[in-house]
Amino acid sequence: MTTEPHSFPRRHARTQRFTLGAPRSFTVAPDGSRVVFLRSGSGTDRAISLWVLDTEEGGERVAADPRALLGGASEDLSPEERARRERSREGGAGIVGYATDTAVELASFALSGRLFAAELRAGTARELPAPGPVIDPRPSPDGRHVAYVAQGALRVVGAEGEGDRALAEPESENVSYGLAEFIAAEEMGRSRGFWWAPESDRLLMARVDDTPVRRWWIADPAHPEREPQRVPYPAAGTGNAEVRLFVIGLDGLRTEVAWDRARYPYLAHVHWSAAGAPLLLVQARDQRSQLILAVDPDTGATRMVHADEDRTWLDLFPGVPCWSPSGQLVRIADEGGARVLAVGERPLTGAQLHVRAVLDVSAHDVLVSASAGAEAAGEAETGQVHVYRVNELGVERVSQEPGVHAAVRAGDVTVLVSATLNRPGSRVQVLRDGKPTRTVPSYAEDPGMSPRVTLTEGGARRVPCAVLMPRDYDGDTPLPVLMDPYGGPHGQRVVAAHNAHLTSQWFADQGFAVVVADGRGTPGRSPAWEKAIHHDFTLSLDDQVDALEDLAKRHPLDLSRVAIRGWSYGGWLAGLAVLRRPDVFHAGIAGAPVTDWSLYDTHYTERYLGTPAEHPQSYAKSSLVTAEGLSSPAEPHRPLMIVHGLADDNVVVAHALRLSSALLAAGRPHEVLPLSGVTHITPQEQVAENLLLLQVDFLKRSLGITTA
């Protein structure tokens, strides 16, 4: 299939959703003199460089250019590095991540499996001799050493390249040191497996043994000459990797950290700062209880600092737990029906804020990301996320304009990243003492369109919604409807940000009224809202229907022609919609759908549904492939397109194949679109482009829409 060279689908794919060229991954020096960040050279350049901004003079310089460092050679990524990038949904190339010492004078990074260090004041970079492939290099706080992982061993080398040695080497092929296991990286937000001591004399190191994890085989049928990839995959109800933690000195002497791993097997978070002893957050497998533990690094003994219990589940939050500079515990908790920030044992926020993450902790305040709480939220706040300063005196909002904001801070310098509905991309401002002093320019391409979006609420539960109409719409003619949700945990789609709605707007311009609805289970409103789906994912579908029917009272929606599309959880939701509610939905596109939740991973699935053995009905009700999953009136059978990447190691293609087999056995027509070599993301330009075009073609055929 071909198209004009500058169509939106092609530009959307080529620019990686218009993210290439945008600055990201900011680090602020403690003295506020420098801001370090990543950015590629243009909106179509995948090779990301390391940059330094002088906050006093305002000048920028490249600290490390991947093309220069590799001498023009192409990148060679190890399977381990590819897996890490898949877990973080990283589609870029070049320097995709880095770490610095405490002073932000030395940065280290891996490039094509080789180890590099950059002097950030001088703006020079050099390669350090190291056995590869190198993964996740991190300088010591004093900048004298760099620790990294290679071939499952945790190693350390001097910052000038001297004295490279292994601190811990794997005892078998199933053991690794210093890396995060699959579910930590995929579900817990923990992408690393070692942490330097503030004094730079030792490290905390995770040991992962995935022997208990069931092995699966990921093959590419388009290339039968290639061996299948053997991957450990911890499916719901099956064995997890065994994770232990050690304190290890630069001489290789180690002391194991002791806690009740049988009761609390999940190592969810580690924090080690000069403000106190190392902190661990460990969770029970059912995620209804967890402990915050302080570690004695000399003996490995732990003491309980705080314990949490919840009858549904306990969520994990970025940036916590941690110590404040005065040694108080900082955490986020669900208390009194709200998600609050607590310092010590005292909540500093209440129902007015729904706290999402801790961004920085200083002696004077805590910088947090939050949305309006359930009691304070209204339609005017739909989709907004702001940055706030919180202390015992109260709450102050740092970000002002309506939109979605994030921040990084050190000392009196804050980097504020702001996306709004009326401006493409994100604007990056450098604030000093709260006042803008600099901006970090973006080289991202302008999408060339502005979404015609209305943020609103729908249904009795006030489901947050975005409604998009064609940009040339006359305002009167009822339009066929395309529901375009994610609709599940961790996936807020209704946001007050321009670029988040570009693909939905493109579908709208093909002649649809597009509706995006964030029902129960999605983040951003209240703990009760997020936890309503406990043991029953199908509530997500109920909210899509309720929102749609209510919006039709206020918008010209043709409810006789309603389709739904989605990816991952949204793909499952699309499949569920046409199978369970053919009275409402007339066609669906299920992209990488989780059709059988017993095939998805432990930490995610068991949090919501429990284990398959203990809660079989929860799995059956939420499945697309059981008899209950396929139960609906015999007629009509609605058209369904199933799309799946054959190389997906997160939602494996077995999900799509089992659904197709069940549909075939039930006599239900459907289409299957296999994507050879594609994982859970579709970075390949032509594949991503044509996938959008094929979806539009399917929707128009299925809904009987003729193209003039």
PDB file of C-alpha atoms in Angstrom, residues 165 227 252 300 415 602:
ATOM      1  CA  ARG A 165      36.646  -5.798  37.520  1.00  0.00           C
ATOM      2  CA  GLU A 227      15.670 -20.072  16.031  1.00  0.00           C
ATOM      3  CA  GLY A 252      33.526  -7.746  46.091  1.00  0.00           C
ATOM      4  CA  GLY A 300      22.112  -6.499  56.130  1.00  0.00           C
ATOM      5  CA  VAL A 415      12.781  22.412  34.686  1.00  0.00           C
ATOM      6  CA  THR A 602       1.761 -12.007  37.569  1.00  0.00           C
TER       7      THR A 602
END
